[in-house]
CSV table of C-alpha atoms in Angstrom, one decimal:
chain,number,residue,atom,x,y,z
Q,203,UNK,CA,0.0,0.0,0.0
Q,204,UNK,CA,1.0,3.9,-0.4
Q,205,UNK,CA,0.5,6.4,2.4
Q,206,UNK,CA,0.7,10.0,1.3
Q,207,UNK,CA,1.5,11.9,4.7
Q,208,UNK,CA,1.1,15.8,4.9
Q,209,UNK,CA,2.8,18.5,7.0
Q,210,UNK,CA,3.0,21.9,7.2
Q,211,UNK,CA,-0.2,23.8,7.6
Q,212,UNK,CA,-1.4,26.2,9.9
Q,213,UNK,CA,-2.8,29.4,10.9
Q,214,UNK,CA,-0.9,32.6,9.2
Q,215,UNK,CA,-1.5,36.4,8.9
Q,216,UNK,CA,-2.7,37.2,5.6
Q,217,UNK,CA,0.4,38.4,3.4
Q,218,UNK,CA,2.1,35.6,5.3
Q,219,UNK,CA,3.6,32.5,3.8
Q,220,UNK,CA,3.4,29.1,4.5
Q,221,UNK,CA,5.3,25.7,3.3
Q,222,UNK,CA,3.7,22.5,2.9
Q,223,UNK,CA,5.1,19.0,2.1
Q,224,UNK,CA,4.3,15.5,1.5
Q,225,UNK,CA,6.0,12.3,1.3
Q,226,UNK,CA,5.0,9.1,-0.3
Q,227,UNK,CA,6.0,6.3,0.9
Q,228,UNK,CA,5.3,2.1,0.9
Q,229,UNK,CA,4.9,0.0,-2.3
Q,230,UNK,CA,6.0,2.0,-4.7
Q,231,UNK,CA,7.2,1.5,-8.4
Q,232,UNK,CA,7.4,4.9,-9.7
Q,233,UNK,CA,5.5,8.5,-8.4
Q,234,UNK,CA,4.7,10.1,-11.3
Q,235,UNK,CA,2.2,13.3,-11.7
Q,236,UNK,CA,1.8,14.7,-8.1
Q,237,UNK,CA,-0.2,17.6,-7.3
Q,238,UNK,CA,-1.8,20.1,-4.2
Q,239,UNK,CA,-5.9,20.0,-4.2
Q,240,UNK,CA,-7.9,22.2,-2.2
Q,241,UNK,CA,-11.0,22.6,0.0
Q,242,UNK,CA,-13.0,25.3,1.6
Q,243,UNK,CA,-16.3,24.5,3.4
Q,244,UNK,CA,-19.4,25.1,0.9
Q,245,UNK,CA,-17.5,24.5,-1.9
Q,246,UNK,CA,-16.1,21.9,-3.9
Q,247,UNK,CA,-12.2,20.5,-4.3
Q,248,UNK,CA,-10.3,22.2,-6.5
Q,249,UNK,CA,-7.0,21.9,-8.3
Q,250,UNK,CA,-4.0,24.2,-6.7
Q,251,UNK,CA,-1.1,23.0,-8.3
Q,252,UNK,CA,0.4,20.0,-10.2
Q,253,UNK,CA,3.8,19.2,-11.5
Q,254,UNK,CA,4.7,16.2,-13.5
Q,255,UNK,CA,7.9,13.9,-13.2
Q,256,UNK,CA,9.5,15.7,-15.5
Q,257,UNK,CA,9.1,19.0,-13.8
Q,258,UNK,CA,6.0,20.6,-16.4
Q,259,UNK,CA,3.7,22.9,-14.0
Q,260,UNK,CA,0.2,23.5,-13.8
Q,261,UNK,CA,-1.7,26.5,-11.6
Q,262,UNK,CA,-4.6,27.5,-10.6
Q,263,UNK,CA,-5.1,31.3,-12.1
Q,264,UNK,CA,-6.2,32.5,-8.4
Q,265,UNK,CA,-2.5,31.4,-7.1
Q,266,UNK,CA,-0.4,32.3,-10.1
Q,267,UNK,CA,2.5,33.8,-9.3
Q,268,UNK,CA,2.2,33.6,-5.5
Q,269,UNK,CA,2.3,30.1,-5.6
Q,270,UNK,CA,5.3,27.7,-6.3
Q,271,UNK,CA,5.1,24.0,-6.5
Q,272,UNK,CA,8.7,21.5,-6.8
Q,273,UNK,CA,9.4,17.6,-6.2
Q,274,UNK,CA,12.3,15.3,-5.5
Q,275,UNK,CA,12.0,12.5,-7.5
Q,276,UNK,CA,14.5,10.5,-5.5
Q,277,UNK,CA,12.6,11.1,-2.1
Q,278,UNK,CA,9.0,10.6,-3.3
Q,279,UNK,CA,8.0,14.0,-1.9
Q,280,UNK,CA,6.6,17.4,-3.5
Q,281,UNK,CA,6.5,20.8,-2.1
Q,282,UNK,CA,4.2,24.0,-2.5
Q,283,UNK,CA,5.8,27.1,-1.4
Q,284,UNK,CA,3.0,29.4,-0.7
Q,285,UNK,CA,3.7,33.5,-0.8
Q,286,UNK,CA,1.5,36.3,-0.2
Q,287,UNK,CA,-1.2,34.3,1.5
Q,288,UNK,CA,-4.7,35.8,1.5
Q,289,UNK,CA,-7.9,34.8,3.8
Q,290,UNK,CA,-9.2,33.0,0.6
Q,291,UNK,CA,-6.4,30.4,0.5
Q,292,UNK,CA,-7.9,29.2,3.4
Q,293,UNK,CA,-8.9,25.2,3.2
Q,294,UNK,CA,-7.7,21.8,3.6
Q,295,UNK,CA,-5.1,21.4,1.3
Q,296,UNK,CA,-4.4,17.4,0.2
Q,297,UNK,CA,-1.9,16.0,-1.2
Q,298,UNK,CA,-2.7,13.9,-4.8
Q,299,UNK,CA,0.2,11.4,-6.1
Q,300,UNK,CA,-0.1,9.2,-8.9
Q,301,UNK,CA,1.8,6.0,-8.3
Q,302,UNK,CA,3.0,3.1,-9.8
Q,303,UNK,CA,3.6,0.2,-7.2
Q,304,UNK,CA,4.7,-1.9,-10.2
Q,305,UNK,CA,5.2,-1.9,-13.7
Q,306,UNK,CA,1.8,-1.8,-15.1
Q,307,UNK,CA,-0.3,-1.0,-12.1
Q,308,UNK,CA,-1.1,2.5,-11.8
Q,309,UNK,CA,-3.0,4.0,-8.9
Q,310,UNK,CA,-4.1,7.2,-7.6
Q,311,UNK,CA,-3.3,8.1,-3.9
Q,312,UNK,CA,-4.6,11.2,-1.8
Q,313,UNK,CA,-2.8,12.1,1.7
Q,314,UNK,CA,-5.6,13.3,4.7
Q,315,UNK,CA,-5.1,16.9,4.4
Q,316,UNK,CA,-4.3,19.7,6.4
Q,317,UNK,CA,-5.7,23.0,7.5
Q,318,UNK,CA,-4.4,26.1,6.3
Q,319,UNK,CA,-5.9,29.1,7.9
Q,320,UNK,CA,-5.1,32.5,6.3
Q,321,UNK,CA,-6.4,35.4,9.0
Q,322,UNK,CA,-7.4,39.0,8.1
């Protein structure tokens, strides 16, 4: 199996900045496309970030330019670097790998999020 284990959230002054990280870990192959998903309560998940093994970024327009997302390929983990925080950005952020735990078997993997709290 493959855990996806978040850290790094927490409560921040707007115009603040806060780093999160996640590792994956257990039966794993290959990681391939990992990403940053968000939540706020009323409204649905929504895509904050993604980066592919390769390195080839995707943002969301809202957190363009404030936002920076990275991964080590060797350690399994990916990083968003978040600048510039407003009360918006508040949500449970989680964690989204895509993971090969063998040649042919691909599988999609979410960690169990964590709170990031963005005062005014």
């Amino acid at each position: 199996q493959v855990q996806l284990v978040e850290s790094g959230g927490g409560l921040v002054q707007a115009g603040g900045s806060l780093r999160l990280s996640c590792a994956a870990s257990g039966s794993i192959f290959r990681v391939d496309a990992m990403g940053w998903y968000r939540q706020a309560p009323g409204k649905q998940r929504e895509l904050v970030a993604r980066i592919s093994r390769s390195g080839s970024t995707n943002y969301a327009d809202v957190v363009k330019g404030r936002f920076t997302i990275s991964r080590d390929n060797a350690k399994n983990t990916v990083v968003l670097q978040m600048n510039s925080l407003k009360p918006e950005d508040t949500a449970v952020y989680y964690c989204n790998a895509d993971v090969f735990n063998d040649y042919v078997n691909l599988r999609d993997y979410w960690g169990q999020g964590t709170q990031v709290t963005v005062s005014s």
